[in-house]
Coordinates of C-alpha atoms in Angstrom, one line a residue:
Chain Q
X162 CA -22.5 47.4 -54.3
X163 CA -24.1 45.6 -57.1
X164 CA -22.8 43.7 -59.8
X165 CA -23.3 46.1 -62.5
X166 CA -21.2 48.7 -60.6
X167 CA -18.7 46.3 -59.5
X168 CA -18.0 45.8 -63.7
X169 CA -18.0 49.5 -64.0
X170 CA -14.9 49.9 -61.8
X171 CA -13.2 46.9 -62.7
X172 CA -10.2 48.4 -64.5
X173 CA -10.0 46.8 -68.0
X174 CA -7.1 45.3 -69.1
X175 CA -7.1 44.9 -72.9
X176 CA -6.0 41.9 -74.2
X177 CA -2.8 41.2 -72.9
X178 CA -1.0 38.1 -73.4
X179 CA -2.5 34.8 -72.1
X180 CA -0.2 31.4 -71.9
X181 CA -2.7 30.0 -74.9
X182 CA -2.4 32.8 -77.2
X183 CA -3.3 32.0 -80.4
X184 CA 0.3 33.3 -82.2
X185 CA 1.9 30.9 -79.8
X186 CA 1.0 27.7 -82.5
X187 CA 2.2 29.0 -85.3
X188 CA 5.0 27.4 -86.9
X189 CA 8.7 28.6 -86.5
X190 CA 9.3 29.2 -90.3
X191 CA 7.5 32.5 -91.0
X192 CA 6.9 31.3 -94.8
X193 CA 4.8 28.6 -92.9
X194 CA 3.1 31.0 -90.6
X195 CA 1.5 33.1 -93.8
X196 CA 0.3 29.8 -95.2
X197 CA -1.1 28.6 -92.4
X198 CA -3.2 31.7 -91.9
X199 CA -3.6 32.0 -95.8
X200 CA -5.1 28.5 -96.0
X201 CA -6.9 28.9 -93.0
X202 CA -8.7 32.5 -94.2
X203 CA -9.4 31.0 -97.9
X204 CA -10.9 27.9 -96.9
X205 CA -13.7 29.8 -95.0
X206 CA -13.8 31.8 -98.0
X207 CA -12.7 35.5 -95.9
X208 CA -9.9 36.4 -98.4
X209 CA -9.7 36.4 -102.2
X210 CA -6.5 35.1 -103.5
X211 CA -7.2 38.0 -106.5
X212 CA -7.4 40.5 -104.1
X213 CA -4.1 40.0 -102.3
X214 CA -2.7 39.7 -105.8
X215 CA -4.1 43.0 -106.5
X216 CA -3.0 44.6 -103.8
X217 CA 0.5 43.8 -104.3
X218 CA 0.4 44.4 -108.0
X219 CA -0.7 48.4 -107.0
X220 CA 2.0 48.8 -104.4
X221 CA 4.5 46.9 -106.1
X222 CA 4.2 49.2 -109.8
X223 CA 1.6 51.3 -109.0
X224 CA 2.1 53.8 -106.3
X225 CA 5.3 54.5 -104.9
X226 CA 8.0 57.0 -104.5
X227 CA 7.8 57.8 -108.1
X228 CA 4.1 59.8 -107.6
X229 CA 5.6 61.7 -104.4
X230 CA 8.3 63.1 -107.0
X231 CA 5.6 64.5 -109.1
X232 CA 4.3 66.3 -106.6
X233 CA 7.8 67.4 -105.5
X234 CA 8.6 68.7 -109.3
X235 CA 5.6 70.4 -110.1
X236 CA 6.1 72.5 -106.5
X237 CA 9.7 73.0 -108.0
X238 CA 8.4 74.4 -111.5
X239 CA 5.0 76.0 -110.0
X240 CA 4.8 78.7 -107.5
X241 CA 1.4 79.0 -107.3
X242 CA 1.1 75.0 -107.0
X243 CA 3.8 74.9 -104.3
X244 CA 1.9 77.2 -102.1
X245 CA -1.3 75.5 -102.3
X246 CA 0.8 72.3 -101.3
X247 CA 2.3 74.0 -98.5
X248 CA -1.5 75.5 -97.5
X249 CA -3.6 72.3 -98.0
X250 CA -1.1 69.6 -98.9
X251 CA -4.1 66.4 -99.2
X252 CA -5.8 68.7 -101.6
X253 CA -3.0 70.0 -103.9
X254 CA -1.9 66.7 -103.8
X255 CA -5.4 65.0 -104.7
X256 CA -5.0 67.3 -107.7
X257 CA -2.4 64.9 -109.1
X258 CA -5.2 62.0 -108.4
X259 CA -3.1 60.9 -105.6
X260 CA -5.1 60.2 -102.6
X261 CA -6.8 57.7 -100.1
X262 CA -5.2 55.3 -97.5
X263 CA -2.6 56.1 -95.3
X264 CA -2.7 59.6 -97.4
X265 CA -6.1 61.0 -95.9
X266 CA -4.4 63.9 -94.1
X267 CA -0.8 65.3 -96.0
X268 CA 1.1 67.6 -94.4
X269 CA 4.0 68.8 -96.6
X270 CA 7.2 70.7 -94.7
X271 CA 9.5 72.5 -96.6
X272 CA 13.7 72.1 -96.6
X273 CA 14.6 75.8 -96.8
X274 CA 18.6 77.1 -96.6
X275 CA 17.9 77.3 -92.9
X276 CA 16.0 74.0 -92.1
X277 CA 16.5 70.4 -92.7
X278 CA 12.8 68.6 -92.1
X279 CA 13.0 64.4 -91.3
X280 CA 10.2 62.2 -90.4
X281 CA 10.0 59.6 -88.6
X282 CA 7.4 56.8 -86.9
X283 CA 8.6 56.1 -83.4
X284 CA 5.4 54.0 -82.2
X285 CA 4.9 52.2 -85.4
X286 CA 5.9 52.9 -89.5
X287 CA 3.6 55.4 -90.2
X288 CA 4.0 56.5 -93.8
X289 CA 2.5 58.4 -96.6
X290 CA 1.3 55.4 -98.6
X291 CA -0.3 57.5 -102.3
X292 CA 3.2 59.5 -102.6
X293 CA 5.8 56.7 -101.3
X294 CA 4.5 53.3 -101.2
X295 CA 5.0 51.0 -98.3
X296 CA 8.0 52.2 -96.3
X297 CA 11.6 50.7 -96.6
X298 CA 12.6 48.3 -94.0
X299 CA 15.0 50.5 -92.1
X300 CA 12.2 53.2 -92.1
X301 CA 10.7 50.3 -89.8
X302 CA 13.7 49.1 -88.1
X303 CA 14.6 50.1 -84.0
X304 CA 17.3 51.8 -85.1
X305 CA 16.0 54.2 -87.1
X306 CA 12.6 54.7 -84.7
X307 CA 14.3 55.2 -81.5
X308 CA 17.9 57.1 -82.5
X309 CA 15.9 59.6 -85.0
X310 CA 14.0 61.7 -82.5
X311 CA 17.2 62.1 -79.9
X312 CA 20.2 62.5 -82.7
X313 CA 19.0 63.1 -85.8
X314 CA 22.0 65.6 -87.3
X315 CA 24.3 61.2 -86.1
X316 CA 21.1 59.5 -88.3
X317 CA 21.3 62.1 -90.9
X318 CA 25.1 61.4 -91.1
X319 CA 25.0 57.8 -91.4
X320 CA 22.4 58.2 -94.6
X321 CA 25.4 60.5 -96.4
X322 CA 23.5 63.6 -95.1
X323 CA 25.4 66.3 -93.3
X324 CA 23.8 69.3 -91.9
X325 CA 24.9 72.9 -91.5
X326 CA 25.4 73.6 -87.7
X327 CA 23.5 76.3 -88.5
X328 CA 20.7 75.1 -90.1
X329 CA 17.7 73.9 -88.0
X330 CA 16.7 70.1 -88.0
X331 CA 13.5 69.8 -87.6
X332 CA 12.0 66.1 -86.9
X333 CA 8.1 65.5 -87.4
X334 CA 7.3 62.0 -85.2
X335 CA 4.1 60.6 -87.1
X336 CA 1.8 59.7 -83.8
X337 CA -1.4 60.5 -84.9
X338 CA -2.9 60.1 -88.3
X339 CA -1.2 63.1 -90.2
X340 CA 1.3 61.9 -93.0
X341 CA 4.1 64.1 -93.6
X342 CA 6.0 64.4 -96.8
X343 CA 9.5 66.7 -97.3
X344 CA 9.8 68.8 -99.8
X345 CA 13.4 69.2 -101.0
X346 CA 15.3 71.9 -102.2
X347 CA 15.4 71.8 -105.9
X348 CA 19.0 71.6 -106.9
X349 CA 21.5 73.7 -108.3
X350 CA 21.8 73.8 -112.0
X351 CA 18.6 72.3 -113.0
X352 CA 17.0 75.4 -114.4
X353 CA 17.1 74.0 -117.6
X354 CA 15.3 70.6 -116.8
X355 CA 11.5 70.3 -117.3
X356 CA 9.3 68.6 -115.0
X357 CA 9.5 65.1 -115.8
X358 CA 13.0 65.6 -115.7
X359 CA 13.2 67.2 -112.4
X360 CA 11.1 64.3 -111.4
X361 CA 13.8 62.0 -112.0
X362 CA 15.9 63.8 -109.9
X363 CA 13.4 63.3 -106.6
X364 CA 14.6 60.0 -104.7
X365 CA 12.7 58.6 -102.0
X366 CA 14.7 58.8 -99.0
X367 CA 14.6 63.1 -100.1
X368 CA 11.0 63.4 -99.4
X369 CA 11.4 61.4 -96.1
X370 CA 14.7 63.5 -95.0
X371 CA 16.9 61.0 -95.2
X372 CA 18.4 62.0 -98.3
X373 CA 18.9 64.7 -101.2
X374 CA 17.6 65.1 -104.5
X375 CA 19.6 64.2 -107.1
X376 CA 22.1 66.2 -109.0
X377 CA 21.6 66.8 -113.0
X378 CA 23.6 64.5 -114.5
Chain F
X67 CA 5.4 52.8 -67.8
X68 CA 4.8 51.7 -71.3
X69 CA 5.2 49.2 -73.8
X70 CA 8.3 48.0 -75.9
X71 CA 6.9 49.8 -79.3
X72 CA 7.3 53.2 -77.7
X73 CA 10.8 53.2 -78.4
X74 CA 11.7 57.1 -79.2
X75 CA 15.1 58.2 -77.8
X76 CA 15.7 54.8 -76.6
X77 CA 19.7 54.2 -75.8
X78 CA 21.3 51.0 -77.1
X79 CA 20.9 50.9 -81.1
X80 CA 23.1 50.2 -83.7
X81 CA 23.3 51.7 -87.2
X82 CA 20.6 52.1 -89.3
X83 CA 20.5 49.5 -91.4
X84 CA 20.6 51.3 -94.7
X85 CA 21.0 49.2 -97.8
X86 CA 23.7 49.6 -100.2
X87 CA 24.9 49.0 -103.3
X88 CA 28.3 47.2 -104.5
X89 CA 30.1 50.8 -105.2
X90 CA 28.6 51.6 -101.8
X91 CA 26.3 53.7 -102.6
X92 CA 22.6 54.2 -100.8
X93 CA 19.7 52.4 -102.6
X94 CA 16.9 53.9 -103.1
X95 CA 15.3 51.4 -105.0
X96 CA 14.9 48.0 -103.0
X97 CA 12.0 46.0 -103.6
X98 CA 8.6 46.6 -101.7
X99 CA 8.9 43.7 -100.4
X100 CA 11.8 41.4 -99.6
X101 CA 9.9 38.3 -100.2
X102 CA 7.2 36.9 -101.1
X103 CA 5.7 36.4 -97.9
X104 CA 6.1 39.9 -96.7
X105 CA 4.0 40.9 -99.4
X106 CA 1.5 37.9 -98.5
X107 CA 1.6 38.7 -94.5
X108 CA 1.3 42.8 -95.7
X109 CA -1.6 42.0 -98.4
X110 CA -3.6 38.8 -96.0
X111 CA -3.4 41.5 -93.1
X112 CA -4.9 44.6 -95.1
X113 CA -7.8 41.8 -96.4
X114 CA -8.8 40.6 -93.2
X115 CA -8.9 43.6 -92.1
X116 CA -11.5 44.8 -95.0
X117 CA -13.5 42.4 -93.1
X118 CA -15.1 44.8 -90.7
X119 CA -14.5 43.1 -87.5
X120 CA -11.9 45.1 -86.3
X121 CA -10.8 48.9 -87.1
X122 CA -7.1 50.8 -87.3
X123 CA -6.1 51.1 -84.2
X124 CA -7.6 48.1 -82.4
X125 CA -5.2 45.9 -85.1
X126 CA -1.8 48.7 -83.8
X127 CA -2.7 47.5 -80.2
X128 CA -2.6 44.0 -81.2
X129 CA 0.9 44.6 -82.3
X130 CA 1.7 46.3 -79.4
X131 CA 0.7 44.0 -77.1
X132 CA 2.3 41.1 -78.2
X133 CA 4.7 39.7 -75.4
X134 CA 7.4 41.4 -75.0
X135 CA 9.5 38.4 -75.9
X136 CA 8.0 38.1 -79.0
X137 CA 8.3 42.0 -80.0
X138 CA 12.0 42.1 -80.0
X139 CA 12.3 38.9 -81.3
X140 CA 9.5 39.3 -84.5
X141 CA 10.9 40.7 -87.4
X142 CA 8.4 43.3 -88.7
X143 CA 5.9 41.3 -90.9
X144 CA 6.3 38.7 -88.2
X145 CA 4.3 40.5 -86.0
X146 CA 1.5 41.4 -87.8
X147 CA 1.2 37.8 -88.4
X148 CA 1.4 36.9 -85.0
X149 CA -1.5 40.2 -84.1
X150 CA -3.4 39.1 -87.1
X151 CA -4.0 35.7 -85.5
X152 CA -4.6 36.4 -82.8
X153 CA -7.7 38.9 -83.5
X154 CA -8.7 36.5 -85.8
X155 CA -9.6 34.2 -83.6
X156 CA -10.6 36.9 -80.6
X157 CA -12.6 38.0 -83.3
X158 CA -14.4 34.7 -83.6
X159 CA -13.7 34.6 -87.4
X160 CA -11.8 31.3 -87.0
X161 CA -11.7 28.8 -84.0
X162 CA -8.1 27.9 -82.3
X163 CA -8.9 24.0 -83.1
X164 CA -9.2 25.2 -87.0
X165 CA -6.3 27.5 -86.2
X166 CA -4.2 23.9 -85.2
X167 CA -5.7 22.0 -87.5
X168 CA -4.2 24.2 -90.5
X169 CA -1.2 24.5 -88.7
X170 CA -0.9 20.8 -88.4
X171 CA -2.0 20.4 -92.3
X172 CA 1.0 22.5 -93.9
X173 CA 4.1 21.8 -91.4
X174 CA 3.1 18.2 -93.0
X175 CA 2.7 19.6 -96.3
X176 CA 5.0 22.1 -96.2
X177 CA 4.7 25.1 -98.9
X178 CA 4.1 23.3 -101.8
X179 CA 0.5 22.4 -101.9
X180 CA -2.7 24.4 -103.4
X181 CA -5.1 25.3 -100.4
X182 CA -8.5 24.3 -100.5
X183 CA -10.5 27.6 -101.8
X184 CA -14.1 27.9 -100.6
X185 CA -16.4 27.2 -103.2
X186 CA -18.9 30.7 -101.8
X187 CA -16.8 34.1 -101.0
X188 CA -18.2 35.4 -97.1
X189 CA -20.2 38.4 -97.8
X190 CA -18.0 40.7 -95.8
X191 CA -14.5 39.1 -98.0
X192 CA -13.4 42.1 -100.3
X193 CA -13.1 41.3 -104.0
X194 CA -10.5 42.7 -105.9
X195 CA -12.8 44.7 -108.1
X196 CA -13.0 47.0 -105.0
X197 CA -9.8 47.1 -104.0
X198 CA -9.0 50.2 -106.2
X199 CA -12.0 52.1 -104.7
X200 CA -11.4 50.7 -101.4
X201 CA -7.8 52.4 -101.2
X202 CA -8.7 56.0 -102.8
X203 CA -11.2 56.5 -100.2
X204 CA -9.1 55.4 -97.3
X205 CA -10.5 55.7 -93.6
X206 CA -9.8 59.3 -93.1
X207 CA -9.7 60.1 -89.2
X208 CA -10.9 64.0 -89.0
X209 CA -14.7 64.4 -88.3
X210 CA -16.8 67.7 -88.3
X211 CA -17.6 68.1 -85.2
X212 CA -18.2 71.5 -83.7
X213 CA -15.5 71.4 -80.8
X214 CA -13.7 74.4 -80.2
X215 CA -10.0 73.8 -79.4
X216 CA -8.6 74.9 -75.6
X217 CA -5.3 75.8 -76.7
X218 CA -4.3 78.4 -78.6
X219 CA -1.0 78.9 -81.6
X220 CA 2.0 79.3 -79.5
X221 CA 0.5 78.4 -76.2
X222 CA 3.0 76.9 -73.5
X223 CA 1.7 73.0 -72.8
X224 CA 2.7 70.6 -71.1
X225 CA 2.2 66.9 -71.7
X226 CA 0.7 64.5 -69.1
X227 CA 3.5 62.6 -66.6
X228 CA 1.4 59.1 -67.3
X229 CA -0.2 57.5 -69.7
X230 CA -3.2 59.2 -70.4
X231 CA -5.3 55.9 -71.2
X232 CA -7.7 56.0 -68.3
X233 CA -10.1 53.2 -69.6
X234 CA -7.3 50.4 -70.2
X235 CA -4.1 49.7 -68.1
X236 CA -1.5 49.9 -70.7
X237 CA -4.2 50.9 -73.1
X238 CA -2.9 52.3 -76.6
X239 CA -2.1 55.6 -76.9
X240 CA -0.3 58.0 -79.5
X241 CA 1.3 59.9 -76.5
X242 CA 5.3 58.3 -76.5
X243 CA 6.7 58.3 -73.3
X244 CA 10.1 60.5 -74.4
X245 CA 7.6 63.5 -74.0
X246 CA 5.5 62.8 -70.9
X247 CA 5.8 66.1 -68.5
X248 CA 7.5 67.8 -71.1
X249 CA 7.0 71.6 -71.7
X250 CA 6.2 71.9 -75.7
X251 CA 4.6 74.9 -77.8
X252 CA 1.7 74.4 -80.1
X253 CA 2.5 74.4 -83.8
X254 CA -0.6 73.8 -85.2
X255 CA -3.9 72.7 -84.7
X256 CA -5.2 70.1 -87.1
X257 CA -8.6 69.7 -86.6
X258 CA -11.0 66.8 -84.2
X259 CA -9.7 63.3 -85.1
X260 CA -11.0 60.3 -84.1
X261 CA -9.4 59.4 -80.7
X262 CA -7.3 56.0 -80.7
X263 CA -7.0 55.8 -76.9
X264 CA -10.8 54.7 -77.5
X265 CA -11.2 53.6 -80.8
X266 CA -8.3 51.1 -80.1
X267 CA -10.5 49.5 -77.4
X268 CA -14.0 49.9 -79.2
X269 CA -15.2 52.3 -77.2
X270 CA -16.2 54.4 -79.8
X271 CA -14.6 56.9 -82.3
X272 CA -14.9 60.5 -80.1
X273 CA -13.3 62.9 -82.2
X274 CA -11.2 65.4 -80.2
X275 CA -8.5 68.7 -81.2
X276 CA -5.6 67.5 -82.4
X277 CA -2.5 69.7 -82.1
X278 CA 0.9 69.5 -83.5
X279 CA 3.0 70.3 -80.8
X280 CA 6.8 71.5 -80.6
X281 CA 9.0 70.4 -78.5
X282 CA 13.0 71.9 -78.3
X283 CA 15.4 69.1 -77.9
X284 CA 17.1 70.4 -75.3
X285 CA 13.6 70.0 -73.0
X286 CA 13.5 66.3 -74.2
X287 CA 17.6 65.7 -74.3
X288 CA 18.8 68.1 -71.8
X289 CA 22.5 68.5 -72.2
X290 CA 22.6 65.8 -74.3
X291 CA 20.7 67.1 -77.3
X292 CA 22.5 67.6 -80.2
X293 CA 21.8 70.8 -81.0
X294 CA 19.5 73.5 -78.6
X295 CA 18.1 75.0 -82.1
X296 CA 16.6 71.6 -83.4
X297 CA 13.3 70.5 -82.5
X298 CA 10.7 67.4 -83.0
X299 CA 7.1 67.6 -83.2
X300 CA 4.3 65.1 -82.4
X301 CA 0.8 65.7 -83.2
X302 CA -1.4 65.2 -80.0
X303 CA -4.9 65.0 -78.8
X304 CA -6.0 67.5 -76.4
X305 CA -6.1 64.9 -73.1
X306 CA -2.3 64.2 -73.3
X307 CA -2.1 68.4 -72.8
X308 CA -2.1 70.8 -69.6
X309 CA -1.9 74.3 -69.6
X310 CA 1.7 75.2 -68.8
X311 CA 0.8 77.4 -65.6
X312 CA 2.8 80.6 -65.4

C-alpha cells in the first residue's frame, strides 16, 4: 500500500481537543478573555472597533421581537397576507424588508384551537435573527434545549402556559438551517384594535411558543 | 455516541430559568445582552468570522468540540470565546505566542487600558459600512441543484442507528441522537441545502434534500411521552434516512 492510500483510509478525526489548546490560556475572568482576544484581533488590524459597535447597535434597537410582531399583526388583519406567510414565509416576510442572516429560510407554523406550535434548538440556539433578535438566555440554557423536545405540555407549564389535553403540541427542533416563527392566535376582543395596536399585543416568547399574545388592555 | 451539545430529551434538568419580574410576572423584555461582554464576545465572534477563513458550521463544531469539561462548565458566550480562539489560531490568523503574549499584557493591565489599534485595516477585516449589507444578504444554505428527492410526503423513514458522519469520528452532524433508529413520517421537503456533515469539515458544500420529518412522541418517549397526540419535528438531510421497509 502506498502512502497516498494509507492517508485515504486514515479515519479523520477533526480537531478534538489537544492538552495545548489554545482556549486553555485564556484568563479565568471572562471580561478578560474578550479583551484579550479583542486586543489581540485589533492590533493585527482583523476587526473594526466600529463594526462591533455597529453590530450591537442593530441588534440592540434595531431588529428584535418588535419586527416579528409586525409580521404577526398584519397576518392577524390580512387574510390574503397571512396565507402567503403560511405558503412562502421568507418571502411574505421580506415584504416587510425583514430578511437576511439567520432569516434566509422562514418557516411560519400556525397556533390553531387544536394545536399549540413551540420551537426549540436542541444542538445549539438556532433562532430567527430579522423577526426576534438574538435569543433570550434561557432559549440557550440546558434546561430549556434538552426538557423541550421530551415534555413540552411540563416546559409550557412552567412559562405560565397551559395546554388543552386536547389540543396537539407540536414541537419544531431547529437542526438544520430553517428558522421557524409561531404564529399566535389573535386574541379575543381585539376586533376593534388596528395593526400597530395589535402589534403591541405580540410578545416575544408568543411567536417562539413559549407564551401568549397579550390581552387588550 | 455523541457529543455533550446533543442534549434533546436528556434526564436531569432543572427549571427553565425564566426571568421574572418583582410582581412575578415573565419578562419579555431583558436586555440583548446581559453585559457588555456578551455583546463584545457575540459581536468579535460574528467579525472574525466575516473574515473568510472559516464558514457556519466549521465555527458550530468548534463549539462542539470543546472538552467536555469545559462545555458544561462554559457559560454560553464563554464558549464561543473559547471556539473562537481556538480557530483563530488553527486558522493561522494569530500565533499561540501572540495569543500569550496578549494574555499576559491585560491580566497585568487588567480592563482598563486602550488597546493598541493597527494603524492599516487587513483587507479581509469587515468595515462597518458593510455591516448593514452584510446582514440582509445572510449566507443562505439552499442551492439549485437539480436533485430529485427519494422520499416522498408521508413516506414511513427511518433514521440511521449511528452517526451518520462517515468522514470524521465524532464529526458534526444535525442528526440528534434522541431520534437515531426512530420511525418518523415526512412533513415536508424543503429543498437541497448545503450539507454540514461536510461543510463543517471543509469538504465542500454538497447540497442534498432536506426533509422535515415527523416524529410522534410516543416513538421517541415510549410510555413516557406526555401525550401520544403530540409530536416534534427535525428537519433532515436525506443520509440520516432509510426507507421504513414494510
Amino acid at each position: 500500500m502506498n502512502s497516498e492510500n494509507n492517508h485515504n483510509h486514515h479515519h479523520d478525526h477533526g480537531h478534538d481537543h489537544k492538552h495545548d489548546d489554545a482556549h486553555s490560556h485564556l484568563p479565568s475572568d471572562p471580561e478578560l478573555r474578550v479583551k484579550a482576544i479583542e486586543t489581540l484581533l485589533l492590533g493585527k488590524g482583523l476587526i473594526d472597533s466600529k463594526t462591533l459597535d455597529e453590530l450591537i447597535d442593530t441588534y440592540e434597537n434595531k431588529i428584535g421581537p418588535q419586527n416579528g410582531a409586525k409580521v404577526v399583526a398584519k397576518a392577524w388583519v390580512d387574510e390574503s397576507y397571512k396565507k402567503r406567510l403560511l405558503e412562502d414565509a421568507t418571502a411574505a416576510i421580506r415584504e416587510l424588508s425583514y430578511q437576511g442572516r439567520q432569516g434566509e429560510n422562514m418557516v411560519v407554523v400556525e397556533n390553531t384551537p387544536d394545536i399549540h406550535n413551540v420551537v426549540v434548538c436542541t444542538l445549539c440556539s438556532c433562532y430567527p435573527w430579522p423577526v426576534l433578535g438574538i435569543p433570550p438566555t434561557w432559549y440557550k440554557s440546558d434546561e430549556y434545549r434538552s426538557r423541550t423536545v421530551r415534555e413540552p405540555r411540563k416546559v409550557l407549564s412552567e412559562f405560565g402556559v397551559n395546554v388543552d389535553p386536547k389540543v396537539k403540541v407540536k414541537v419544531w427542533d431547529s437542526t438544520a438551517e430553517l428558522r421557524y416563527l409561531v404564529l399566535p392566535m389573535r386574541p379575543k376582543g381585539t376586533e376593534h384594535l388596528n395593526e400597530n395596536e395589535l402589534a403591541e399585543l405580540v410578545t416575544r416568547n408568543s411567536m417562539i411558543g413559549t407564551g401568549l399574545p397579550e390581552n387588550a388592555k | 455516541m455523541s457529543r455533550l451539545h446533543d442534549m434533546g430529551g436528556r434526564f436531569g434538568d432543572g427549571p427553565i430559568p425564566i426571568p421574572r419580574k418583582k410582581n412575578n410576572e415573565i419578562d419579555n423584555h431583558e436586555p440583548t445582552f446581559k453585559y457588555d461582554w456578551h455583546a463584545k464576545a457575540w459581536a468579535i465572534t460574528l467579525a472574525a468570522g466575516a473574515l473568510g477563513e472559516w464558514n457556519l458550521d466549521i465555527s458550530r463544531h468548534y463549539r462542539e468540540c470543546l472538552p467536555p469539561k469545559d462545555y458544561m462548565n462554559y457559560s454560553y458566550y464563554e464558549k464561543w470565546l473559547a471556539a473562537l480562539t481556538n480557530l483563530l489560531v488553527d486558522k493561522n490568523l494569530v500565533s499561540l505566542e501572540e495569543l500569550k503574549s496578549v494574555i499576559d499584557l491585560v491580566e497585568k493591565k487588567g480592563l482598563n487600558f486602550e488597546a493598541n489599534k493597527s494603524e492599516k485595516l487587513d483587507k479581509r477585516t469587515w468595515l462597518a459600512k458593510d455591516v448593514q449589507k452584510t446582514l440582509g444578504w445572510g449566507g443562505p444554505s439552499i442551492r439549485e441543484i437539480n436533485v430529485s428527492p427519494i422520499y416522498k410526503i408521508n413516506e414511513k423513514v427511518v433514521a440511521v442507528k449511528y452517526s451518520p458522519n462517515e468522514d470524521v469520528n465524532g464529526g458534526h452532524t444535525r442528526l440528534p441522537s434522541y431520534v437515531m433508529g426512530r420511525e418518523g413520517i415526512i412533513y415536508s421537503y424543503n429543498g437541497s441545502h448545503v450539507f454540514p456533515d461536510k461543510n463543517a469539515h471543509a469538504k465542500g458544500e454538497n447540497p442534498l434534500p432536506l426533509y422535515t420529518v415527523e416524529f410522534k412522541a410516543s416513538e421517541l418517549w415510549g410510555v413516557s411521552a406526555e401525550d401520544n397526540n403530540d409530536s416534534i419535528y427535525l428537519d433532515l438531510w436525506e443520509p440520516y434516512l432509510r426507507s421504513k421497509k414494510t
